[in-house]
Tab-separated table of C-alpha atoms and ligand atoms in Angstrom:
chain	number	residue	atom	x	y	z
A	12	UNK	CA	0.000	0.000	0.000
A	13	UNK	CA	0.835	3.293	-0.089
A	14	UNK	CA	2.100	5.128	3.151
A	15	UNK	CA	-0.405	8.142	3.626
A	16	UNK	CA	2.143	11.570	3.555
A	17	UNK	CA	2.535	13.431	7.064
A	18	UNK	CA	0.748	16.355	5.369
A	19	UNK	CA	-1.957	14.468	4.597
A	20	UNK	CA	-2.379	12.458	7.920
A	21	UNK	CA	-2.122	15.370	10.045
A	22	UNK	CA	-4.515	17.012	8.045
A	23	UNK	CA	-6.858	13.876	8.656
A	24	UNK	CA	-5.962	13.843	12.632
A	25	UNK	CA	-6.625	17.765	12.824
A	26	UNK	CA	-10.363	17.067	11.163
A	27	UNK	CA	-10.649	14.274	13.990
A	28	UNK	CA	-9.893	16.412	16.786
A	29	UNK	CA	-12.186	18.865	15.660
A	30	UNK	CA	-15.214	16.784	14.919
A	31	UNK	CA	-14.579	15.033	18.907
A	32	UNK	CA	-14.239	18.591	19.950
A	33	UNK	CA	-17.869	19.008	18.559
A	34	UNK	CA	-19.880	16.237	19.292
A	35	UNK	CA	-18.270	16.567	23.349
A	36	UNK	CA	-19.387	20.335	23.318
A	37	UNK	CA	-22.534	18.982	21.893
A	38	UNK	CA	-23.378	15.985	24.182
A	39	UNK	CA	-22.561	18.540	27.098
A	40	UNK	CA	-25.670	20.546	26.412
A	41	UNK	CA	-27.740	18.019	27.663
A	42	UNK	CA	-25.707	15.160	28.980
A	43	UNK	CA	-23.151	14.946	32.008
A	44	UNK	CA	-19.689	13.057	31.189
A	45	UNK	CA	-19.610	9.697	32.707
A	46	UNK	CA	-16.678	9.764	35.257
A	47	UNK	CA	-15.927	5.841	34.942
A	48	UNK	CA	-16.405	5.788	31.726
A	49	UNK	CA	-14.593	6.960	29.233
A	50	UNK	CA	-16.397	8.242	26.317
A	51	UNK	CA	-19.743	7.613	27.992
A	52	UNK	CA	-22.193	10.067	28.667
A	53	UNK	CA	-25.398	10.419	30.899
A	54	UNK	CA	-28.408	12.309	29.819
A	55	UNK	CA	-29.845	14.363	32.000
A	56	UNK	CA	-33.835	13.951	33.016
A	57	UNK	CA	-34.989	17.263	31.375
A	58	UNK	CA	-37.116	20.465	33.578
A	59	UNK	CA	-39.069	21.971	31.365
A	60	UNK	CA	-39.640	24.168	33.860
A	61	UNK	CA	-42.936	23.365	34.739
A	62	UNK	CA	-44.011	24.187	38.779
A	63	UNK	CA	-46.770	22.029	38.681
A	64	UNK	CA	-46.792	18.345	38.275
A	65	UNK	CA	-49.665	18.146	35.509
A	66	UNK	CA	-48.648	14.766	34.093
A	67	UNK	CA	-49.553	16.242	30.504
A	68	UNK	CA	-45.833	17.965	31.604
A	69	UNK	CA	-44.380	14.498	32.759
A	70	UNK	CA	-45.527	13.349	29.709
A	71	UNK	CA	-43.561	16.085	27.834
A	72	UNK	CA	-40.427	15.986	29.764
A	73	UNK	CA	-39.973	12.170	29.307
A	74	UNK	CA	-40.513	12.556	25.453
A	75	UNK	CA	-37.817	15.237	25.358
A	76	UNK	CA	-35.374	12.564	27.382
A	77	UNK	CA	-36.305	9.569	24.775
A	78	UNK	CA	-35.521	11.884	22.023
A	79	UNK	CA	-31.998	13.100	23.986
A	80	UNK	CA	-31.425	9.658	24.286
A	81	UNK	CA	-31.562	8.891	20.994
A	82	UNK	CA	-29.329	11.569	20.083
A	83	UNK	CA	-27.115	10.788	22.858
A	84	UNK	CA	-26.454	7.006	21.322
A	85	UNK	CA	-25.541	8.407	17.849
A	86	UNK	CA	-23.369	11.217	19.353
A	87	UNK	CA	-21.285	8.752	21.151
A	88	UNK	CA	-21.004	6.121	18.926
A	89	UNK	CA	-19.517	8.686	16.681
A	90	UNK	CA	-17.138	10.027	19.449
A	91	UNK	CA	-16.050	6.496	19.525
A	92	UNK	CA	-15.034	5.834	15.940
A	93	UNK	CA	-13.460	9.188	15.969
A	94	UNK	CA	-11.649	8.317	19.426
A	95	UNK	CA	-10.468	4.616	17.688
A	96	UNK	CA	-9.447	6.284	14.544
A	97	UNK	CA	-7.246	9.219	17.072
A	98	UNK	CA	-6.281	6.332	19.167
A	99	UNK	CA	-5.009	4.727	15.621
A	100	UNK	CA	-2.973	7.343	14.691
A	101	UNK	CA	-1.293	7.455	17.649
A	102	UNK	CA	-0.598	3.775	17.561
A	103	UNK	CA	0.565	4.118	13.731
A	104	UNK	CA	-1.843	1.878	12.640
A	105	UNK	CA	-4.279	4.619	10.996
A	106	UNK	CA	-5.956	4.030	7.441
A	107	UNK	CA	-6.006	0.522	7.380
A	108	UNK	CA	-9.377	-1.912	6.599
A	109	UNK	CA	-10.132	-3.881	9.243
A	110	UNK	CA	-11.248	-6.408	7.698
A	111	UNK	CA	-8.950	-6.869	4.546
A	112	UNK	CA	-6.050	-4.755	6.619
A	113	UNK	CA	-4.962	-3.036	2.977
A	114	UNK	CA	-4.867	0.704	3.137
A	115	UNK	CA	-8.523	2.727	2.993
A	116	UNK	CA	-8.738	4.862	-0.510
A	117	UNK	CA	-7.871	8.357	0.857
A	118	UNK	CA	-10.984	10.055	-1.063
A	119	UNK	CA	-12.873	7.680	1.417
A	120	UNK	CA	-10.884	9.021	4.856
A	121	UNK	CA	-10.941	12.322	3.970
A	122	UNK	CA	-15.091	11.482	3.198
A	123	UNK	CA	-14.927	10.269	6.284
A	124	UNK	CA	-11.789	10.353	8.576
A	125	UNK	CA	-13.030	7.593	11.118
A	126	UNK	CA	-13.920	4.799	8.679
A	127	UNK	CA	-12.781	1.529	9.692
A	128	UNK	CA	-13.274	-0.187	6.441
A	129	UNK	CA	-12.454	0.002	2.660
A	130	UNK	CA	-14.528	0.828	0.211
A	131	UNK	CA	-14.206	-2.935	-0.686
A	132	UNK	CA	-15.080	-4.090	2.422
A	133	UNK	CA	-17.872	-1.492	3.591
A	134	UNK	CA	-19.886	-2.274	-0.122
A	135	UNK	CA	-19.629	-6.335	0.558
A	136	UNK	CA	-20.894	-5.516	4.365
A	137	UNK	CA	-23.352	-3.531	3.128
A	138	UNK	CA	-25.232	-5.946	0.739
A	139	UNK	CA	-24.273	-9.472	2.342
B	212	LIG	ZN1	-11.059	-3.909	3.238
């Protein structure tokens, strides 16, 4: 394969960063940082602000936390890939399939910097 250029690589590991920079700042709006785990978040039960206890309101406020929680799951499971593919980097072991372990087209990284897979590999995955 190919051995990705420092330019280039940095380039990829500075788009990382930035994207985990985002989706912490956004999971921190409505979800506390779990301190045991790493990379795991809490949502927090949502006030609406409501004085009363009007279970029309209850009703509300546990809607709003099934629909945080939802976007809590997709946040994080992005902060993950984006943490393995950091963690990668570091390692020296960034850019390569998982499965076939050749080299991931660049085009495709720089689509999407935390892919795992080839192009290959992600098109058999995705119709087997
Ligand atoms: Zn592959």
């Amino acid at each position: 394969m190919k051995i990705m250029d420092k330019k280039t690589l940095s380039e990829l590991k500075k788009k990382l960063e930035k994207e985990r920079n985002l989706l912490e700042k956004d999971l921190l709006k409505f979800a506390d940082k779990d301190k045991k785990m790493p990379d795991d978040y809490d949502t927090r039960f949502p006030d609406l602000g409501g004085r009363s206890s009007a279970s029309d309101e209850n009703a509300e406020e546990i809607e709003t936390y099934e629909n945080l929680l939802a976007v809590e799951y997709a946040l994080e499971l992005r902060l993950k890939e984006v943490n393995e593919a950091l963690k990668k980097i570091k390692e020296n072991n960034y850019g390569n399939c998982e499965i076939c372990k050749k080299g991931i087209q660049l085009d495709r990284l720089k689509a999407n910097a935390a892919a795992t897979t080839c192009m290959t590999c992600n098109n058999k995955n995705l119709t087997s």
